[in-house]
PDB file of C-alpha atoms and ligand atoms in Angstrom:
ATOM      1  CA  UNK E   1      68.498 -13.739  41.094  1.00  0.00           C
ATOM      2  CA  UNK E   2      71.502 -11.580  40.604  1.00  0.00           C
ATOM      3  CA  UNK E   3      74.707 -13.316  40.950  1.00  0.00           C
ATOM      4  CA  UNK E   4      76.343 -11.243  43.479  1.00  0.00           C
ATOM      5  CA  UNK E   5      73.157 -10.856  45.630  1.00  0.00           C
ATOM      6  CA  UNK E   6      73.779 -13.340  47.972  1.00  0.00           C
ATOM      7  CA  UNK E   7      77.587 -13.254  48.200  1.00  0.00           C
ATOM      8  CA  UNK E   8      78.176 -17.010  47.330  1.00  0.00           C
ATOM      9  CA  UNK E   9      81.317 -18.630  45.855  1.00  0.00           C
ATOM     10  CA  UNK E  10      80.290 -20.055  42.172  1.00  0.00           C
ATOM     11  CA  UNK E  11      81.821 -23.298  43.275  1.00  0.00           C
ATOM     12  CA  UNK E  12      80.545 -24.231  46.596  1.00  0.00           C
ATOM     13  CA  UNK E  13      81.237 -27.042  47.623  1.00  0.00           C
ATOM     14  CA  UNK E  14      78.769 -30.315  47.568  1.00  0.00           C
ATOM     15  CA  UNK E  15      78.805 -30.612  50.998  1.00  0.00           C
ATOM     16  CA  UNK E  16      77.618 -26.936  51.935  1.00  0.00           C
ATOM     17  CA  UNK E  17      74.300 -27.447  49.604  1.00  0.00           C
ATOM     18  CA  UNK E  18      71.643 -28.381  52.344  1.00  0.00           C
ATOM     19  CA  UNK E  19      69.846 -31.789  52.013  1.00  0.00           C
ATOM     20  CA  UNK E  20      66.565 -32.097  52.771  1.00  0.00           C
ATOM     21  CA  UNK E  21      63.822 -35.134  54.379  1.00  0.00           C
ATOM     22  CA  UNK E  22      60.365 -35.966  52.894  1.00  0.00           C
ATOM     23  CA  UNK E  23      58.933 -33.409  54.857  1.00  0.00           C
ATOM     24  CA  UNK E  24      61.176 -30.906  52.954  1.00  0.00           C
ATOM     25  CA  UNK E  25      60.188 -32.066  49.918  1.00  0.00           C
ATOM     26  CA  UNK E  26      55.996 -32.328  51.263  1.00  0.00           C
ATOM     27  CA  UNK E  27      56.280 -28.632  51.926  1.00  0.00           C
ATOM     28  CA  UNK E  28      57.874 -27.559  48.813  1.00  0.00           C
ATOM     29  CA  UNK E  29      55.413 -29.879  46.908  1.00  0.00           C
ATOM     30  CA  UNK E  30      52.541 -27.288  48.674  1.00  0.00           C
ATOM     31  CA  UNK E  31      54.504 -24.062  47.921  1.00  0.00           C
ATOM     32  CA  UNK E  32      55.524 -24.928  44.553  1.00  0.00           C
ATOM     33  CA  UNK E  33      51.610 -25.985  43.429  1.00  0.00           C
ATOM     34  CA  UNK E  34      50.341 -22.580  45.130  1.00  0.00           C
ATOM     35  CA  UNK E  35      53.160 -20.321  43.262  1.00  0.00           C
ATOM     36  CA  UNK E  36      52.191 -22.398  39.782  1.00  0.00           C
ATOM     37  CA  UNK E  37      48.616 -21.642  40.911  1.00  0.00           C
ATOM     38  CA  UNK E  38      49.279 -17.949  40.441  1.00  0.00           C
ATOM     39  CA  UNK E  39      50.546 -18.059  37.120  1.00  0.00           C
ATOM     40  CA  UNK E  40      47.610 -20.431  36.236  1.00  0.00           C
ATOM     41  CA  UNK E  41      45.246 -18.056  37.492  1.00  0.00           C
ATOM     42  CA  UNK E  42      47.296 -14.931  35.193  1.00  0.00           C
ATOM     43  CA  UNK E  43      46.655 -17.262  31.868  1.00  0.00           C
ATOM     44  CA  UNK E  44      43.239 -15.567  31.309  1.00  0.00           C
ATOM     45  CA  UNK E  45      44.450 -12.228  32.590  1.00  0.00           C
ATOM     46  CA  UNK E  46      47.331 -11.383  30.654  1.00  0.00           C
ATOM     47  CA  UNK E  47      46.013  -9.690  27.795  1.00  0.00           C
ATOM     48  CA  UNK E  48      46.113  -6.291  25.533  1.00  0.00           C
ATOM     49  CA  UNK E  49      45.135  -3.245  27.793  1.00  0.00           C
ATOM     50  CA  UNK E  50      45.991  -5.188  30.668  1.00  0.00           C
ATOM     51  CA  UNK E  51      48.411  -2.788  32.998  1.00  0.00           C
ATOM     52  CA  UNK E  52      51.236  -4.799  34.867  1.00  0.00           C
ATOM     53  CA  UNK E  53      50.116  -3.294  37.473  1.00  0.00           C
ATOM     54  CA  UNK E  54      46.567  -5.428  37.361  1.00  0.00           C
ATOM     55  CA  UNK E  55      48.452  -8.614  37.271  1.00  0.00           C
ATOM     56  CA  UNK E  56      50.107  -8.107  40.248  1.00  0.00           C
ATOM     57  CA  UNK E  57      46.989  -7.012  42.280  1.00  0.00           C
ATOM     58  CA  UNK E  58      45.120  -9.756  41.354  1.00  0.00           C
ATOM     59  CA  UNK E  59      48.326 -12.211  42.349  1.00  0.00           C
ATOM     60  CA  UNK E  60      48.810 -10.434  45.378  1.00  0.00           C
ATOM     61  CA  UNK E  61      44.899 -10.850  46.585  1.00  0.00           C
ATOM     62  CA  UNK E  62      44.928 -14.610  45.673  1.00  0.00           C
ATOM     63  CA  UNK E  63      48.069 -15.388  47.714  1.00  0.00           C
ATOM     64  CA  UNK E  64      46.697 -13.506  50.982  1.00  0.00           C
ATOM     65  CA  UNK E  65      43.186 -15.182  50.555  1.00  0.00           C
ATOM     66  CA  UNK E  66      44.725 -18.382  50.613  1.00  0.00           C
ATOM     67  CA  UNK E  67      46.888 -17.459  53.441  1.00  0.00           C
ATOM     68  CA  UNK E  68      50.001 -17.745  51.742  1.00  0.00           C
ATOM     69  CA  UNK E  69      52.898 -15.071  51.475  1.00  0.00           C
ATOM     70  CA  UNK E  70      54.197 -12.848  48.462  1.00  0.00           C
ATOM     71  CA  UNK E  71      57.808 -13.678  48.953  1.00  0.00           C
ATOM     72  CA  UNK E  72      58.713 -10.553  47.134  1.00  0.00           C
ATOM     73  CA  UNK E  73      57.055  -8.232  49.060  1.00  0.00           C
ATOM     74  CA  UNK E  74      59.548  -6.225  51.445  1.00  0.00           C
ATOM     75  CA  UNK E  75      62.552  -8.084  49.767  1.00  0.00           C
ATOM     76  CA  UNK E  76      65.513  -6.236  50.093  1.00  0.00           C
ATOM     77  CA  UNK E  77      63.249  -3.040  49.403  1.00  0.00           C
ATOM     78  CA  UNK E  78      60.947  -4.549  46.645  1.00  0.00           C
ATOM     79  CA  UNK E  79      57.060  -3.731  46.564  1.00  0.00           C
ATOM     80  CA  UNK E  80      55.498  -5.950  44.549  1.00  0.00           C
ATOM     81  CA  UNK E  81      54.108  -9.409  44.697  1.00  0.00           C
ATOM     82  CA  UNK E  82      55.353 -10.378  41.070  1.00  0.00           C
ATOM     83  CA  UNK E  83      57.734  -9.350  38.656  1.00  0.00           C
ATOM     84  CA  UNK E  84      56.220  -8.659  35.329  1.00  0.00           C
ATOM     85  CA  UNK E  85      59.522  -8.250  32.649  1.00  0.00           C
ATOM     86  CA  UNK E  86      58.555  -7.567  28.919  1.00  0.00           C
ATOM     87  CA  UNK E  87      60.153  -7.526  25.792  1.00  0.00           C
ATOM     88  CA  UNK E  88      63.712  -6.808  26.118  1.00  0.00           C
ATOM     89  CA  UNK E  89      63.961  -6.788  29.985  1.00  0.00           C
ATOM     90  CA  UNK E  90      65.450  -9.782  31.152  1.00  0.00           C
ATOM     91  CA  UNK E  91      64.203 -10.209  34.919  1.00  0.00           C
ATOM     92  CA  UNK E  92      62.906  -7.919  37.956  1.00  0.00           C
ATOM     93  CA  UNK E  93      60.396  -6.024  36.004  1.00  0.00           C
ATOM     94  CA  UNK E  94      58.255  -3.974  38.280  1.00  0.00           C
ATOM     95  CA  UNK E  95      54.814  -4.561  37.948  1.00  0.00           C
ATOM     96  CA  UNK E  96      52.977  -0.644  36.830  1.00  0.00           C
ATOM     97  CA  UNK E  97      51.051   1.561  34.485  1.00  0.00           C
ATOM     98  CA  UNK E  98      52.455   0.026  31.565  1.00  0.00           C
ATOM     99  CA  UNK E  99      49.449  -1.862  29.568  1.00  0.00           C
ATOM    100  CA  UNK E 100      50.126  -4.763  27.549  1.00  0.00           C
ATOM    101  CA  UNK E 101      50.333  -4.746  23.552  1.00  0.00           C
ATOM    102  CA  UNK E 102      49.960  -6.856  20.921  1.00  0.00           C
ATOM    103  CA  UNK E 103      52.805  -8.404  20.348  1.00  0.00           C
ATOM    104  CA  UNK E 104      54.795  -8.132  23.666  1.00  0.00           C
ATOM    105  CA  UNK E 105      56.401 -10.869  25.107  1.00  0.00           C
ATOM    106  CA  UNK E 106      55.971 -10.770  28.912  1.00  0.00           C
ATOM    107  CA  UNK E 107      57.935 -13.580  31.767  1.00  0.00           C
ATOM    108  CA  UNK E 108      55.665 -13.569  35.167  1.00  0.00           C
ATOM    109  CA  UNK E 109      57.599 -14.708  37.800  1.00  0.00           C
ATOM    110  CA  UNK E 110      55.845 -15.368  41.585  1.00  0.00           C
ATOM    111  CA  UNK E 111      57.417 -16.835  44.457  1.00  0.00           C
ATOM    112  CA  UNK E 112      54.582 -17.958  47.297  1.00  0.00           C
ATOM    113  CA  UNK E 113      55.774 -18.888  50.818  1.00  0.00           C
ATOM    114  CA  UNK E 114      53.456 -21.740  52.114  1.00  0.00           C
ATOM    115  CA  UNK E 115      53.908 -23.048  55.627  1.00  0.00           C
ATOM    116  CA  UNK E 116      57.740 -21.486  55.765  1.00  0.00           C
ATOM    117  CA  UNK E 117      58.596 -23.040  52.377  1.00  0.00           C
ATOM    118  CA  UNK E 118      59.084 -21.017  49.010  1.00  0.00           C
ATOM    119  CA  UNK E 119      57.587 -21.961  45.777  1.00  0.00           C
ATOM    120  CA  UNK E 120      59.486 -19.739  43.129  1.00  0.00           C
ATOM    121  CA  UNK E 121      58.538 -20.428  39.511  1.00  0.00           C
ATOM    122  CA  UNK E 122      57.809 -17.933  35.876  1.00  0.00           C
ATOM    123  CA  UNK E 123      56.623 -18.483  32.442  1.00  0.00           C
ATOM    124  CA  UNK E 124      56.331 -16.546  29.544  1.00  0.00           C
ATOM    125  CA  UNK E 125      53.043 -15.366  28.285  1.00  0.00           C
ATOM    126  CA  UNK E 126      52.697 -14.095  24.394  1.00  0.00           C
ATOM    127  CA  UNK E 127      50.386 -11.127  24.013  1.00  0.00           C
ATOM    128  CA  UNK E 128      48.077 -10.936  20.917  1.00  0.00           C
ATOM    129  CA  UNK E 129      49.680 -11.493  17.648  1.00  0.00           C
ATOM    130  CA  UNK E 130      53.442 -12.003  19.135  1.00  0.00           C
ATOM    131  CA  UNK E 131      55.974 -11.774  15.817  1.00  0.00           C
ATOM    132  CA  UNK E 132      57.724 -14.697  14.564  1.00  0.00           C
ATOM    133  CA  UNK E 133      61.332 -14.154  15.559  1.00  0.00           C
ATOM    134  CA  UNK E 134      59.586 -13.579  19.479  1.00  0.00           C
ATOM    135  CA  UNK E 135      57.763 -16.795  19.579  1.00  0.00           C
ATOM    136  CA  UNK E 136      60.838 -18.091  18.314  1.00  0.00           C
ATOM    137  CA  UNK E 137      62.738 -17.041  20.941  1.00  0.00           C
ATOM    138  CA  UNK E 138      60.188 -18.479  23.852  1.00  0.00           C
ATOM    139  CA  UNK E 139      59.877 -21.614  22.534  1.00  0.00           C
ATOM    140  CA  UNK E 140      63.905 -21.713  22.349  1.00  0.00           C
ATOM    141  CA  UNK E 141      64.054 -20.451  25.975  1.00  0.00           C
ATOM    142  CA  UNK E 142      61.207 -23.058  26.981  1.00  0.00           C
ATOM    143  CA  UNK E 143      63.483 -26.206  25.494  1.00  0.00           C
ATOM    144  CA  UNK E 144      66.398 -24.813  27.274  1.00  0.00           C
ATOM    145  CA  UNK E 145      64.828 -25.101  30.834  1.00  0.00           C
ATOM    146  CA  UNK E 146      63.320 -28.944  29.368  1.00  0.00           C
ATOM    147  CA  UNK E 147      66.953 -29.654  29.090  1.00  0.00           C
ATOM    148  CA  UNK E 148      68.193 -28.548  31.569  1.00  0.00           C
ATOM    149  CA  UNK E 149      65.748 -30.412  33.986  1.00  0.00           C
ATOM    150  CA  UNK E 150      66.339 -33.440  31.512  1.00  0.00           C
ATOM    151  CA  UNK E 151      70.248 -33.523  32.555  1.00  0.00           C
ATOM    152  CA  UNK E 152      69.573 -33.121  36.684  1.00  0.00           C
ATOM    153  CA  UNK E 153      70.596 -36.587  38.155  1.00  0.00           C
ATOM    154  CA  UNK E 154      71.634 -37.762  41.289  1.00  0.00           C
ATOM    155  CA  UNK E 155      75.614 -38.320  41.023  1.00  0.00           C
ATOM    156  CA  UNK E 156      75.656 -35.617  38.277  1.00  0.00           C
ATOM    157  CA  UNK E 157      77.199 -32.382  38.574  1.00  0.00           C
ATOM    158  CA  UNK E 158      75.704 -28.784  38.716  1.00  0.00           C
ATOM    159  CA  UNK E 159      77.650 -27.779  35.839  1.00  0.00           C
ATOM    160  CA  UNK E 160      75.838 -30.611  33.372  1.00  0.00           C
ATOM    161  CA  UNK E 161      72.316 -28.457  33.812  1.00  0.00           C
ATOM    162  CA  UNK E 162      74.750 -24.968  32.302  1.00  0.00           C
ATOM    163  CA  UNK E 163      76.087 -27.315  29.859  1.00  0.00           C
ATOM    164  CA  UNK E 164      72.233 -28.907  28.825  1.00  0.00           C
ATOM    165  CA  UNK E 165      71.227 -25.342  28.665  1.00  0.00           C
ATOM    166  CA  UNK E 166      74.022 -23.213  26.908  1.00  0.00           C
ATOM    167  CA  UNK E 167      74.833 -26.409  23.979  1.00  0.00           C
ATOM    168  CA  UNK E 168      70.721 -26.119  23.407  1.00  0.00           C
ATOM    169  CA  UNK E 169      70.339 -22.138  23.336  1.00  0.00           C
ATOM    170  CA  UNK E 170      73.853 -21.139  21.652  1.00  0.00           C
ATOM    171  CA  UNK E 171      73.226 -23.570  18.534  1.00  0.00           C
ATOM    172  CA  UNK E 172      70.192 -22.016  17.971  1.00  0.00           C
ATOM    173  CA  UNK E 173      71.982 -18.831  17.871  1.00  0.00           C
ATOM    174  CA  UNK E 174      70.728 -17.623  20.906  1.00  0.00           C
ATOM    175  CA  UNK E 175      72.826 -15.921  23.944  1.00  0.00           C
ATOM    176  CA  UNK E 176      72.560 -17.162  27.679  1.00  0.00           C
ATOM    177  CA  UNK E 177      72.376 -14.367  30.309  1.00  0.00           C
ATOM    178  CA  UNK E 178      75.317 -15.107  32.960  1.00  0.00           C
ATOM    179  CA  UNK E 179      74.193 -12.101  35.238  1.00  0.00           C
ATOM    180  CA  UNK E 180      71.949 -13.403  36.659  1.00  0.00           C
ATOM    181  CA  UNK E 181      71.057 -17.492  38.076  1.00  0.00           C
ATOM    182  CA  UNK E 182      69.016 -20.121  39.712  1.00  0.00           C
ATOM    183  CA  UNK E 183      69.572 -20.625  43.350  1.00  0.00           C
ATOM    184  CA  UNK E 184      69.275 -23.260  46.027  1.00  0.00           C
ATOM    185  CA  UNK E 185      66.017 -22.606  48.206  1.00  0.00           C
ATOM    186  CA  UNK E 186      63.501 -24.482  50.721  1.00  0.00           C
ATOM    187  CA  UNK E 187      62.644 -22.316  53.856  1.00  0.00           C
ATOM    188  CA  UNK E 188      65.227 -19.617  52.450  1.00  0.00           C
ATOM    189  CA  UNK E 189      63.944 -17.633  49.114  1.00  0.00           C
ATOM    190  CA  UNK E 190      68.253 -17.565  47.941  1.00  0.00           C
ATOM    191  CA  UNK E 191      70.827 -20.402  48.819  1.00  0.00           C
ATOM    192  CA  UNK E 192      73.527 -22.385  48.088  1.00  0.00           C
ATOM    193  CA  UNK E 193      74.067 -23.514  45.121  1.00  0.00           C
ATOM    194  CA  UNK E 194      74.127 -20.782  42.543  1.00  0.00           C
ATOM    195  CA  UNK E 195      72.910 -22.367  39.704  1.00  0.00           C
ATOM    196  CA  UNK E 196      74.339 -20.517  36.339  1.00  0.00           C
ATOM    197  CA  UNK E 197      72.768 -21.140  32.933  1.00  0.00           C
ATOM    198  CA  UNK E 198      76.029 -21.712  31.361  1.00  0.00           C
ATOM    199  CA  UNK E 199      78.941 -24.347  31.958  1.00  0.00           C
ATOM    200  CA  UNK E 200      80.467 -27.311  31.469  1.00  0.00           C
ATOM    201  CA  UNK E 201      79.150 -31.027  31.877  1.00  0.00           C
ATOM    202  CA  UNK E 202      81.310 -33.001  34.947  1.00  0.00           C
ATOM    203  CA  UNK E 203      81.762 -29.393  36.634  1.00  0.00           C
ATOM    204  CA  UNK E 204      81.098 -27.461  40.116  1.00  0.00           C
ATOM    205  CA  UNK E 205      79.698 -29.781  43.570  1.00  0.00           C
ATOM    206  CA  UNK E 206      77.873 -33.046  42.840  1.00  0.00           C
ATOM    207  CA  UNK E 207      74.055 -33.391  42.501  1.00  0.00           C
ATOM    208  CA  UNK E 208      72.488 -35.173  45.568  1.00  0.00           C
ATOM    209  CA  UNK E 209      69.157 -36.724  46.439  1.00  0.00           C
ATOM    210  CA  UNK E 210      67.334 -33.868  48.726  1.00  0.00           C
ATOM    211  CA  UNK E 211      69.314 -30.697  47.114  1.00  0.00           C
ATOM    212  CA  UNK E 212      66.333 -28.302  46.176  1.00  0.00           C
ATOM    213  CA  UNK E 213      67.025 -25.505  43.809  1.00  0.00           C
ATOM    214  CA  UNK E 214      65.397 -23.471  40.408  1.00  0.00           C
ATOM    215  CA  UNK E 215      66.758 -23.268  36.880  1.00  0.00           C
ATOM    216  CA  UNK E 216      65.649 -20.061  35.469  1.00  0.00           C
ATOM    217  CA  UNK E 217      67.232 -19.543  32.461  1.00  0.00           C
ATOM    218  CA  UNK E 218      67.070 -16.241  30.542  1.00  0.00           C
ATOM    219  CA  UNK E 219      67.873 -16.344  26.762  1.00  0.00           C
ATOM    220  CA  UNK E 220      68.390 -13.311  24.761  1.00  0.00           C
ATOM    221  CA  UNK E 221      68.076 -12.935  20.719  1.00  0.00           C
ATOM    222  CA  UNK E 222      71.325 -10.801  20.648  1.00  0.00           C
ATOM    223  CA  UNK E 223      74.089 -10.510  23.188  1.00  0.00           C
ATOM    224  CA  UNK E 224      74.165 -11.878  27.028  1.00  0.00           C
ATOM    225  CA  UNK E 225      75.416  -8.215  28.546  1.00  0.00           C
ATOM    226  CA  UNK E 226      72.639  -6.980  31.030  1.00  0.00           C
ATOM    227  CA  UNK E 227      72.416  -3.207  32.518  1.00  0.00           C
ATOM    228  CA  UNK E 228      69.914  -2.390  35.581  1.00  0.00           C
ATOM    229  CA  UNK E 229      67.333   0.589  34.800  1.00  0.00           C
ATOM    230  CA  UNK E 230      67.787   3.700  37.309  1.00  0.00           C
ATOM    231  CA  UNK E 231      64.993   2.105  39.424  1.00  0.00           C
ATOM    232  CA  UNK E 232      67.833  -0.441  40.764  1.00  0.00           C
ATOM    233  CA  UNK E 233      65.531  -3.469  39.786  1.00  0.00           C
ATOM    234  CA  UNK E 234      64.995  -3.636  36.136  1.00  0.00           C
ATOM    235  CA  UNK E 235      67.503  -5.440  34.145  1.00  0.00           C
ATOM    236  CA  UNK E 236      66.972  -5.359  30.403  1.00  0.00           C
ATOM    237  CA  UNK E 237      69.476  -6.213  27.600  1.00  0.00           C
ATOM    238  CA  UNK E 238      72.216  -3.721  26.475  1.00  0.00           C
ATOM    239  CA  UNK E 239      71.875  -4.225  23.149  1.00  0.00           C
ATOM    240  CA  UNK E 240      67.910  -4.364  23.982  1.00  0.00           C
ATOM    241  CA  UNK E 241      67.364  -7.389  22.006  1.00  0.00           C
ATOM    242  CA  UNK E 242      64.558  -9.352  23.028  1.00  0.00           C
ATOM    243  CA  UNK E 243      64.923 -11.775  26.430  1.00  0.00           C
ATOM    244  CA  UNK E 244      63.153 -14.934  27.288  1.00  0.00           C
ATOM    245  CA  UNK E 245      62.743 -17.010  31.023  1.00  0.00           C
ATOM    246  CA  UNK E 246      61.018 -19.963  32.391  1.00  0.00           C
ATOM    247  CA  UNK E 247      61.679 -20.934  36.076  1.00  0.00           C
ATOM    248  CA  UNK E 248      60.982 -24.427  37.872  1.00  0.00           C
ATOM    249  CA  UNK E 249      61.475 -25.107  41.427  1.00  0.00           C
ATOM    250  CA  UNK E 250      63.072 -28.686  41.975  1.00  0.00           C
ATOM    251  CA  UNK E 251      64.152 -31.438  44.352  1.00  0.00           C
ATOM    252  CA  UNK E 252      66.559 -33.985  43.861  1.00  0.00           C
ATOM    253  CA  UNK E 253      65.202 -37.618  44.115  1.00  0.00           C
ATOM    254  CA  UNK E 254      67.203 -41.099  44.370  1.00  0.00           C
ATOM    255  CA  UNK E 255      66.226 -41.647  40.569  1.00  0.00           C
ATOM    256  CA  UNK E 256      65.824 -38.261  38.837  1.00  0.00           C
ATOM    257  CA  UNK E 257      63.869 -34.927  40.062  1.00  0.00           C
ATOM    258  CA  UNK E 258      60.479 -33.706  40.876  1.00  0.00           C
ATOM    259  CA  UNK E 259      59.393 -30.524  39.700  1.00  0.00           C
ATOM    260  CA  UNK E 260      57.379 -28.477  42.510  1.00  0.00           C
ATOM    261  CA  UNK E 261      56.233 -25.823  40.434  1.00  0.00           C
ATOM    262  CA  UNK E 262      54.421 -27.901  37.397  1.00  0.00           C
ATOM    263  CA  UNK E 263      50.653 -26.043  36.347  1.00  0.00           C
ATOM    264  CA  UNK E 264      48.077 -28.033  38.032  1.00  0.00           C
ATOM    265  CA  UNK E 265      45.912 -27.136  34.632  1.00  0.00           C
ATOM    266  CA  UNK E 266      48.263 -28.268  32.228  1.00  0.00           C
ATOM    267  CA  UNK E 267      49.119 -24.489  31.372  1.00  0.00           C
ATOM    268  CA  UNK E 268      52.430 -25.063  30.833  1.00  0.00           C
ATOM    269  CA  UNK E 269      53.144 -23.056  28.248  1.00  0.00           C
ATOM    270  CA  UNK E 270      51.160 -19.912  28.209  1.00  0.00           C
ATOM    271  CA  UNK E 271      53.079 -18.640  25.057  1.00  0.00           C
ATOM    272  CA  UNK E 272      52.428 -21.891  23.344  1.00  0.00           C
ATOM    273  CA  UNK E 273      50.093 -24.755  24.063  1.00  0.00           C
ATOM    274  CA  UNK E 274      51.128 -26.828  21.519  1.00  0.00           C
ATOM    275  CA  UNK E 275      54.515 -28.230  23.443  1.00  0.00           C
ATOM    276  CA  UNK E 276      54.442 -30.759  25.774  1.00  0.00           C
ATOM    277  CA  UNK E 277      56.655 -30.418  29.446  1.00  0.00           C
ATOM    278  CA  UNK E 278      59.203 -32.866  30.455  1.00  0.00           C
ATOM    279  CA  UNK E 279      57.607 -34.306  33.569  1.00  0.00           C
ATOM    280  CA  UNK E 280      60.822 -35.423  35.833  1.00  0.00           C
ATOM    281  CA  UNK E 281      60.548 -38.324  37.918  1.00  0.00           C
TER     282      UNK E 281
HETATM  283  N1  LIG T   1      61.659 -14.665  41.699  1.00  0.00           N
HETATM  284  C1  LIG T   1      62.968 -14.101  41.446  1.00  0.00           C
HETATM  285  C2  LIG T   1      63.935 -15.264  41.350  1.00  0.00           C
HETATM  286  O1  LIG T   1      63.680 -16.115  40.644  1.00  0.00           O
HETATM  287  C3  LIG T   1      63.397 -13.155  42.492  1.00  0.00           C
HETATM  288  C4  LIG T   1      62.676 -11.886  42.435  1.00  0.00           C
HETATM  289  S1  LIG T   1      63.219 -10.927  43.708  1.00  0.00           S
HETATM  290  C5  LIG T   1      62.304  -9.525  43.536  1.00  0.00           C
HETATM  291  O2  LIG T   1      64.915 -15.402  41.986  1.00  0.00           O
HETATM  292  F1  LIG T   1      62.508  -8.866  44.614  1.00  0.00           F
HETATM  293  F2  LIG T   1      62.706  -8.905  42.442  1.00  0.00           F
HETATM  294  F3  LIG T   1      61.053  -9.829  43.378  1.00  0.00           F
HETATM  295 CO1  LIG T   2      64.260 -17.931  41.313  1.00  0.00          CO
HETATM  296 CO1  LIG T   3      61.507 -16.437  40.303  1.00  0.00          CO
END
């Protein structure tokens, strides 16, 4: 989400992040398998000639046969049940006539609203024959979100997960956006915290069991600077170097996390089969 969208201070306190029961966590455990059930579903669909546009109907018709809700739909304004964001846009592509090439790198992001609760959760899918320095770049942005779910503990701080993430993605050369973040959420699609990519370990409001939130990082091959396209949604890269995202929704536990939005097929990594998730608990 953009990080002025919801008005919050960066360093909210611990105390203002809302901690939630078992039955917060049961209904994000439904939302987050329905939302991861969508991108499942896209695995076989994203493909060359495939308009954006395709995707998102077929999303959009799942989710309202199962009697769930596109979250995105009619939020603040937007149309669309997904956002589809390719190549060099970094997040809040709109889903349209553009067909998919060989080559392109595409992030699908869904959020589902099950029973009140929202499920909010992307992955990268590679199109074709996807170049080297591409792949590259996804499998980068992939081991940033593993570490940055790797350094969520209870008694931890918010600022370890920027700290996992920006160490990872900067040593490999790579830039992490800052305009945009993760976010607190349960029965609200944006809360407290925001949760930046970047940061340093021991900062910002202490982790506790119950906080829910996403890490969504977004890693570019050149610089972190972001612009919005005239449509007031699309945000690509100025220097429109390629951008990378993977997005998990997540509850704190007494001993670790649990990830809501794992694939119930094992379809991880759309972009790359080969690499295994880190599982939480
Ligand atoms: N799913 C996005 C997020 O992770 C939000 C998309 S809002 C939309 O926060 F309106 F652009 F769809
Ligand atoms: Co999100
Ligand atoms: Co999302």
């Amino acid at each position: 989400m953009y990080m002025s969208a919801n008005n919050l201070p960066l360093n909210v306190a611990s105390d203002k992040i809302k901690i939630h029961d078992q039955a917060g966590f049961a209904g994000m455990r439904v939302a987050g398998q329905a939302a991861a059930e969508v991108l499942d579903l896209l695995v076989g669909e994203a493909k060359e000639g495939v308009a954006t546009e395709h995707l998102d109907n077929i999303a959009r018709e799942y989710i309202l046969d199962h009697g769930w809700i596109p979250a995105c739909v009619g939020y603040r304004g937007y149309e669309k049940t997904l956002c589809t964001s390719i190549n060099h846009v970094v997040c809040h592509g709109i889903p349209g006539d553009r067909v998919l090439r060989s080559g392109d790198i595409v992030n699908i992001d869904v959020t589902v609203i099950v029973d009140g609760w929202f499920g909010d959760t992307s992955r990268m899918y590679g199109i074709g024959e996807v170049p080297r320095k591409a792949q590259r770049l996804m499998d980068i942005t992939w081991e940033s979100l593993q570490r940055g779910l790797a350094s969520v503990k209870p008694g931890g701080h918010l600022g370890d997960i920027g700290h996992a993430i920006q160490t990872y993605a900067e040593a490999q050369h790579c830039s992490v956006v800052r305009d945009f973040c993760g976010h607190g959420l349960g029965q609200v699609f944006h809360d407290a915290p925001n949760v930046v990519h970047y940061g340093k370990k021991n900062e910002g409001p202490e982790l506790r069991p119950g906080m829910f939130f996403t890490i969504e990082p977004m890693i570019n091959l050149g610089k972190w600077p972001t612009t919005i396209l005239p449509d007031g949604w699309t945000a690509v890269t100025k220097d429109r170097s390629l951008s990378a995202q993977f997005e998990h929704s997540i509850g704190i536990t007494e001993t670790g996390i649990e990830i809501f939005t794992l694939s119930p097929k094992g379809l991880h990594t759309p972009h790359n089969p080969e690499l295994k998730p880190f599982l939480g608990g």
